[in-house]
Coordinates of C-alpha atoms in Angstrom, one line a residue:
M1 CA 0.0 0.0 0.0
N2 CA 1.4 3.4 -1.0
V3 CA 1.6 6.2 1.6
S4 CA 0.5 9.5 0.3
S5 CA 2.1 12.7 1.4
T6 CA 0.1 15.8 2.4
S7 CA 0.7 17.2 -1.1
G8 CA -1.0 14.1 -2.6
T9 CA 2.2 12.6 -4.1
S10 CA 2.4 8.8 -3.9
H11 CA 5.6 7.2 -2.8
P12 CA 6.8 3.6 -3.1
P13 CA 6.9 1.6 0.2
G14 CA 10.2 0.7 1.9
G15 CA 13.6 2.3 1.5
W16 CA 15.2 5.1 3.5
G17 CA 13.6 8.0 1.8
A18 CA 11.4 8.8 4.7
S19 CA 9.9 12.3 4.9
L20 CA 10.0 14.1 8.2
R21 CA 6.9 15.9 7.2
R22 CA 4.9 12.7 6.6
T23 CA 6.2 11.2 9.8
Q24 CA 5.1 14.3 11.7
A25 CA 1.7 14.0 10.1
V26 CA 1.3 10.5 11.3
A27 CA 2.5 11.4 14.8
V28 CA 0.0 14.3 15.0
R29 CA -2.8 11.9 13.9
V30 CA -1.9 9.4 16.6
M31 CA -1.7 12.2 19.3
R32 CA -5.1 13.5 18.2
Q33 CA -6.6 9.9 18.4
L34 CA -5.2 9.5 21.9
W35 CA -6.4 12.9 23.0
R36 CA -9.9 12.0 22.0
D37 CA -9.6 8.7 23.9
R38 CA -9.7 10.3 27.4
R39 CA -10.1 6.9 29.1
T40 CA -6.9 5.7 27.5
L41 CA -5.1 8.8 28.6
A42 CA -6.4 8.5 32.2
L43 CA -5.2 4.9 32.4
M44 CA -1.8 5.7 30.9
F45 CA -1.1 8.4 33.5
V46 CA -3.2 7.6 36.5
I47 CA -2.8 3.8 36.8
P48 CA 1.1 3.7 36.7
V49 CA 1.1 6.4 39.5
L50 CA -1.4 4.4 41.6
L51 CA 0.6 1.2 41.1
M52 CA 3.9 2.8 42.1
L53 CA 2.2 4.2 45.2
L54 CA 0.8 0.8 46.0
I55 CA 4.2 -1.0 45.5
T56 CA 6.0 1.6 47.6
Y57 CA 3.5 1.4 50.4
L58 CA 3.6 -2.4 50.2
L59 CA 7.3 -2.7 50.4
E60 CA 8.3 0.2 52.5
G61 CA 5.2 1.1 54.4
P62 CA 4.3 -0.1 57.9
S63 CA 3.5 -3.7 58.2
E64 CA 1.6 -5.8 60.8
A65 CA 3.8 -7.6 63.3
P66 CA 3.5 -11.4 63.2
T67 CA 2.0 -13.1 66.2
V68 CA 4.3 -15.2 68.3
A69 CA 3.0 -17.3 71.2
V70 CA 5.0 -18.2 74.3
V71 CA 4.5 -21.6 75.9
A72 CA 6.3 -23.1 78.9
P73 CA 6.1 -26.2 81.1
T74 CA 3.9 -24.2 83.5
Q75 CA 1.4 -21.4 82.9
R76 CA 3.1 -19.3 85.6
L77 CA 6.5 -19.5 83.8
A78 CA 4.9 -18.7 80.4
G79 CA 3.1 -15.7 81.8
W80 CA 6.3 -14.5 83.5
A81 CA 8.3 -15.0 80.3
V82 CA 5.8 -13.0 78.2
Q83 CA 5.7 -10.0 80.6
H84 CA 9.3 -9.8 81.7
L85 CA 11.3 -11.5 78.9
V86 CA 9.9 -11.8 75.4
R87 CA 7.7 -8.7 75.1
P88 CA 10.5 -6.3 76.3
A89 CA 13.0 -8.0 74.1
A90 CA 10.8 -8.2 71.0
G91 CA 9.5 -4.7 71.2
D92 CA 7.2 -3.9 68.3
R93 CA 8.7 -6.7 66.1
W94 CA 6.1 -9.3 67.3
T95 CA 2.7 -9.4 68.8
V96 CA 3.4 -11.7 71.7
I97 CA 0.6 -13.7 73.3
D98 CA 0.6 -16.0 76.3
A99 CA -0.3 -19.6 75.3
G100 CA 0.3 -21.1 78.7
A101 CA 1.3 -24.7 78.7
D102 CA -0.5 -25.6 75.4
D103 CA 1.1 -27.8 72.8
P104 CA 3.1 -25.6 70.4
E105 CA 2.0 -27.4 67.2
T106 CA -1.6 -27.2 68.2
V107 CA -1.3 -23.4 68.7
V108 CA 0.2 -23.0 65.2
R109 CA -2.2 -25.4 63.5
A110 CA -5.2 -23.6 65.1
G111 CA -3.9 -20.3 63.6
R112 CA -3.5 -18.6 67.0
A113 CA 0.1 -17.7 66.2
S114 CA 2.6 -17.9 63.3
A115 CA 5.3 -19.2 65.6
V116 CA 5.7 -20.4 69.2
L117 CA 8.6 -19.7 71.4
V118 CA 9.0 -22.6 73.8
V119 CA 10.5 -21.5 77.1
P120 CA 12.6 -24.2 78.8
G121 CA 11.8 -25.1 82.4
D122 CA 15.4 -24.3 83.5
L123 CA 15.1 -20.7 82.1
L124 CA 16.6 -19.1 85.3
S125 CA 18.3 -22.0 86.9
A126 CA 20.5 -22.9 83.9
P127 CA 22.5 -19.6 83.9
L128 CA 23.2 -20.0 87.6
Q129 CA 24.7 -23.4 86.7
G130 CA 27.0 -21.8 84.1
R131 CA 25.0 -22.8 81.0
A132 CA 22.5 -21.1 78.8
P133 CA 18.9 -22.3 78.6
S134 CA 18.0 -23.8 75.3
F135 CA 14.9 -22.5 73.5
E136 CA 12.8 -24.1 70.8
V137 CA 11.0 -22.1 68.1
V138 CA 8.1 -23.8 66.4
V139 CA 7.3 -22.0 63.1
E140 CA 4.3 -22.4 60.8
G141 CA 6.5 -22.8 57.7
A142 CA 3.9 -22.5 54.9
E143 CA 3.9 -18.6 54.9
Y144 CA 7.4 -18.0 53.5
G145 CA 7.5 -14.3 54.3
T146 CA 6.2 -14.6 57.8
T147 CA 8.5 -17.5 58.7
G148 CA 11.5 -15.7 57.3
R149 CA 10.7 -12.5 59.2
I150 CA 10.3 -14.3 62.5
L151 CA 13.5 -16.2 62.1
S152 CA 15.3 -13.1 61.1
D153 CA 14.0 -11.2 64.1
L154 CA 15.3 -14.0 66.4
R155 CA 18.8 -12.8 65.7
A156 CA 17.9 -9.5 67.5
V157 CA 15.5 -10.8 70.0
L158 CA 17.5 -13.7 71.5
P159 CA 20.6 -11.7 72.5
A160 CA 18.3 -9.2 74.2
M161 CA 16.6 -12.1 76.0
A162 CA 20.0 -13.5 77.0
G163 CA 20.8 -10.2 78.8
R164 CA 17.5 -10.2 80.6
V165 CA 17.9 -13.9 81.6
G166 CA 21.3 -13.2 83.1
A167 CA 20.0 -10.1 84.9
M168 CA 17.0 -11.8 86.3
A169 CA 18.6 -15.2 87.2
L170 CA 19.2 -14.0 90.8
G171 CA 15.7 -12.5 91.1
P172 CA 12.7 -14.1 92.9
L173 CA 12.2 -16.9 90.5
G174 CA 15.9 -17.7 90.4
A175 CA 15.9 -17.9 94.2
A176 CA 12.8 -20.0 94.2
A177 CA 14.6 -22.5 91.9
G178 CA 17.1 -23.0 94.7
T179 CA 20.1 -22.6 92.5
G180 CA 23.1 -20.3 92.6
G181 CA 26.2 -19.6 90.6
P182 CA 27.3 -17.6 87.6
T183 CA 24.8 -16.1 85.1
A184 CA 24.9 -16.0 81.3
A185 CA 26.9 -13.1 80.0
P186 CA 24.5 -10.5 78.6
G187 CA 24.5 -10.2 74.8
T188 CA 25.9 -13.6 74.2
G189 CA 22.6 -15.0 72.7
L190 CA 20.7 -18.1 73.6
P191 CA 20.9 -21.5 71.8
F192 CA 17.7 -22.5 70.0
R193 CA 16.5 -25.0 67.5
V194 CA 13.8 -24.5 64.9
R195 CA 11.0 -27.0 64.2
Y196 CA 8.6 -26.6 61.3
V197 CA 4.9 -27.5 61.4
Y198 CA 4.6 -27.4 57.6
G199 CA 7.3 -27.6 55.0
G200 CA 10.8 -27.3 56.4
P201 CA 14.2 -25.8 55.7
G202 CA 14.5 -28.0 52.6
M203 CA 11.7 -26.1 50.8
K204 CA 12.8 -23.9 48.0
L205 CA 11.4 -20.5 47.1
T206 CA 9.7 -22.0 44.1
D207 CA 7.9 -24.5 46.5
H208 CA 6.4 -21.5 48.3
L209 CA 5.6 -19.5 45.2
A210 CA 4.0 -22.4 43.2
P211 CA 0.5 -22.2 44.7
G212 CA 0.2 -18.5 44.2
L213 CA 1.6 -18.7 40.6
L214 CA -0.8 -21.4 39.7
A215 CA -3.8 -19.3 40.8
Y216 CA -2.4 -16.1 39.2
L217 CA -1.6 -17.7 35.8
A218 CA -5.0 -19.3 35.5
F219 CA -6.8 -16.0 36.4
F220 CA -4.7 -13.9 34.2
F221 CA -4.9 -15.9 31.0
V222 CA -8.6 -16.8 31.3
F223 CA -9.5 -13.2 32.0
L224 CA -7.5 -11.9 29.1
L225 CA -8.7 -14.5 26.6
T226 CA -12.3 -14.2 27.6
A227 CA -12.4 -10.4 27.5
A228 CA -10.7 -10.3 24.1
A229 CA -12.9 -13.0 22.6
F230 CA -16.1 -11.5 23.9
L231 CA -15.1 -8.1 22.5
R232 CA -14.5 -9.7 19.1
E233 CA -18.0 -11.1 19.3
R234 CA -19.4 -7.6 19.9
Q235 CA -17.4 -6.2 17.0
R236 CA -18.8 -8.9 14.7
G237 CA -22.3 -7.9 15.7
T238 CA -23.1 -11.2 17.4
L239 CA -24.6 -9.5 20.4
V240 CA -26.6 -7.1 18.3
R241 CA -28.2 -10.0 16.5
M242 CA -28.9 -11.8 19.7
P243 CA -32.4 -10.5 20.3
T244 CA -33.5 -12.1 17.0
S245 CA -32.0 -15.4 18.1
P246 CA -33.2 -17.9 20.8
L247 CA -30.1 -17.1 22.9
R248 CA -30.5 -15.3 26.2
P249 CA -27.7 -13.2 27.8
G250 CA -27.3 -15.7 30.6
E251 CA -26.8 -18.5 28.1
V252 CA -24.2 -16.5 26.2
V253 CA -22.3 -15.8 29.5
A254 CA -22.6 -19.5 30.6
G255 CA -21.4 -20.8 27.3
Y256 CA -18.3 -18.6 27.3
M257 CA -17.6 -19.5 30.9
A258 CA -17.9 -23.2 30.2
G259 CA -15.7 -23.1 27.1
F260 CA -12.9 -21.1 28.6
S261 CA -13.1 -22.8 31.9
L262 CA -12.5 -26.2 30.3
L263 CA -9.7 -24.8 28.3
A264 CA -8.2 -23.2 31.4
L265 CA -8.5 -26.5 33.3
A266 CA -6.5 -28.3 30.6
Q267 CA -3.9 -25.5 30.8
A268 CA -3.8 -25.8 34.6
A269 CA -3.4 -29.6 34.3
V270 CA -0.4 -29.1 32.1
V271 CA 1.1 -26.4 34.3
V272 CA 0.6 -28.5 37.5
A273 CA 2.2 -31.5 35.8
V274 CA 5.2 -29.5 34.8
V275 CA 5.5 -27.8 38.2
V276 CA 5.1 -31.0 40.3
W277 CA 6.8 -33.6 38.2
G278 CA 9.0 -31.6 35.9
L279 CA 10.4 -28.9 38.2
G280 CA 10.2 -31.1 41.4
V281 CA 8.1 -28.6 43.4
Q282 CA 7.3 -30.2 46.8
Y283 CA 3.6 -31.1 47.0
R284 CA 1.6 -32.7 49.8
G285 CA -2.2 -32.4 49.2
S286 CA -4.7 -33.9 46.7
L287 CA -4.6 -32.9 43.1
A288 CA -8.4 -33.1 43.1
W289 CA -8.7 -30.1 45.4
V290 CA -6.2 -28.2 43.1
V291 CA -8.6 -28.8 40.2
V292 CA -11.6 -27.6 42.2
V293 CA -9.8 -24.4 43.2
E294 CA -8.6 -23.8 39.6
L295 CA -12.1 -24.4 38.3
L296 CA -13.6 -21.7 40.6
V297 CA -10.8 -19.3 39.7
T298 CA -11.4 -19.7 36.0
L299 CA -15.2 -19.3 36.4
G300 CA -14.6 -16.0 38.2
A301 CA -12.0 -14.8 35.7
S302 CA -14.1 -15.6 32.6
S303 CA -17.2 -13.9 33.9
L304 CA -15.2 -10.9 35.1
G305 CA -13.6 -10.8 31.6
I306 CA -17.0 -10.8 29.9
F307 CA -18.3 -8.1 32.3
L308 CA -15.3 -5.7 31.8
S309 CA -15.1 -6.3 28.0
T310 CA -18.5 -4.7 27.6
F311 CA -16.8 -1.4 28.7
A312 CA -14.1 -1.7 26.0
R313 CA -14.2 -0.5 22.4
N314 CA -11.1 -2.3 21.2
E315 CA -8.3 -4.7 22.2
L316 CA -6.2 -1.8 23.5
Q317 CA -8.8 -0.9 26.1
V318 CA -9.1 -4.6 27.1
M319 CA -5.4 -4.6 27.8
Q320 CA -5.7 -1.5 29.9
F321 CA -7.8 -3.4 32.4
I322 CA -4.8 -5.6 33.3
P323 CA -3.0 -3.1 35.5
L324 CA -6.3 -2.2 37.0
V325 CA -7.6 -5.7 37.7
I326 CA -4.8 -8.2 37.6
I327 CA -1.6 -6.5 39.0
P328 CA -3.1 -5.3 42.3
Q329 CA -4.3 -8.8 43.0
A330 CA -0.9 -10.2 42.2
L331 CA 0.7 -7.8 44.7
L332 CA -1.8 -8.3 47.5
C333 CA -2.8 -12.0 47.2
G334 CA 0.1 -13.2 49.4
L335 CA 2.4 -14.1 46.5
I336 CA 4.9 -11.4 47.4
V337 CA 4.0 -10.4 51.0
S338 CA 2.0 -12.5 53.4
V339 CA -1.5 -11.2 53.7
Q340 CA -1.1 -11.4 57.5
L341 CA 1.7 -8.9 57.4
L342 CA -0.1 -6.3 55.1
P343 CA -1.1 -3.1 56.8
G344 CA -4.7 -2.7 57.6
L345 CA -6.0 -1.0 54.5
L346 CA -4.1 -3.2 52.1
R347 CA -5.2 -6.3 54.0
L348 CA -8.8 -5.1 53.7
L349 CA -8.3 -4.7 49.9
A350 CA -6.7 -8.2 49.7
Y351 CA -9.8 -9.8 51.3
I352 CA -12.1 -8.4 48.5
M353 CA -9.9 -10.0 45.8
P354 CA -10.6 -13.5 44.6
L355 CA -6.9 -14.3 44.1
T356 CA -6.3 -14.0 47.8
Y357 CA -8.6 -16.9 48.5
A358 CA -7.3 -18.9 45.6
T359 CA -3.7 -18.5 46.8
T360 CA -4.6 -19.3 50.4
A361 CA -6.6 -22.4 49.4
L362 CA -3.8 -23.7 47.1
T363 CA -1.2 -23.1 49.8
D364 CA -3.4 -25.1 52.2
V365 CA -3.6 -28.0 49.8
M366 CA -0.1 -28.0 48.3
I367 CA 2.1 -27.0 51.3
R368 CA 0.0 -27.8 54.3
G369 CA -1.5 -30.9 52.9
L370 CA -5.0 -30.0 54.0
G371 CA -8.3 -31.0 52.3
G372 CA -11.9 -29.8 51.8
K373 CA -12.7 -29.5 55.4
A374 CA -10.0 -26.9 55.9
I375 CA -10.5 -24.9 52.6
W376 CA -14.2 -24.8 52.3
A377 CA -14.5 -21.2 53.4
H378 CA -12.0 -20.2 50.6
L379 CA -13.9 -22.3 48.1
A380 CA -17.2 -20.6 49.2
A381 CA -15.6 -17.2 48.8
L382 CA -14.4 -18.1 45.2
A383 CA -17.8 -19.4 44.3
A384 CA -19.4 -16.2 45.7
F385 CA -17.1 -14.0 43.6
A386 CA -17.9 -16.1 40.5
A387 CA -21.6 -15.8 41.1
V388 CA -21.4 -12.0 41.5
F389 CA -19.4 -11.7 38.3
V390 CA -21.8 -13.9 36.4
V391 CA -24.7 -11.7 37.4
L392 CA -22.8 -8.5 36.5
A393 CA -21.8 -10.0 33.1
A394 CA -25.3 -11.1 32.3
R395 CA -26.7 -7.6 33.0
A396 CA -23.9 -6.0 31.1
V397 CA -24.5 -8.2 28.0
R398 CA -28.2 -7.4 28.2
R399 CA -27.4 -3.7 27.9
V400 CA -25.0 -4.1 25.0

């Protein structure tokens, strides 16, 4: 196709004989088109700024302190350790609770704390005998960010606790223990060992990221494909001709959801097979529950894609929904930062996003080895999101 200059002269395609005037004319036309598309302009300038603010606040803003429980052989010792040892040493790093003489693993499995600091019975008598008391830290393990933060904080908390143990060894409890002798030197640290409830030190970063990535990839591709395909149907006039056909809006939405969900399930099966057997990602739960979660994720993504595509006039505008709908979910669903550590406002936003429940459910299945009884609330949330998006999509299709 020949390109005509503003003077009406035709020029052969190709070659290096480009005209600055013609190039300028094309640029002006593009700028005019963008200027008339105010929504595209708003998304180009507003969304990147909002995402940068979100990322900065997520990575550098205040975060919630993880909850650490303290248990001891007796409730009295646990209460004393919380008030006089762990809380003063931890400061605002942890939210410290008193779990008495409960079983540490039960405390973690019940979700009462992300980790448990087990205080030894010879806490104050050991320093008087010239040795340091040995602690045990029971960590949850499945939440990579939370576990890493607690273990990192231990490097600062334990030396501070060592100083307090040495200073208090000759106090009332030390005297009650009926022991005497030298105390531990302040600042030398305390020996401890780590026990994992889920996972373990052998788990790689990819093992922790795999559940979130499976949910994210399924949601992203199904949303994008459904939105683009449904927009193409609108451009072909299929929806305009719908009133003259026996098809109802709900049937169109259901048909698209069924088609793309089956395709997405096939995609998820291939990805799971590659992740589990090809890449050697550690996996504990049932594959059947992974399929159920992926199915609900794709149902929600396809109906959301249909709904939002009714607001787009071309593929470019469909793509513009990605930073608005997909990226915030990827940042807040627990894939990068644990939802428990998010500050209050971001944690509230995370709980109104379907990927948060999908990531949590897949983490429960793949890392914690749990089943339907443990993840039913997350499945119900995903089903509720899908139902809401289906209703919105059906109403939007009826208006087109």
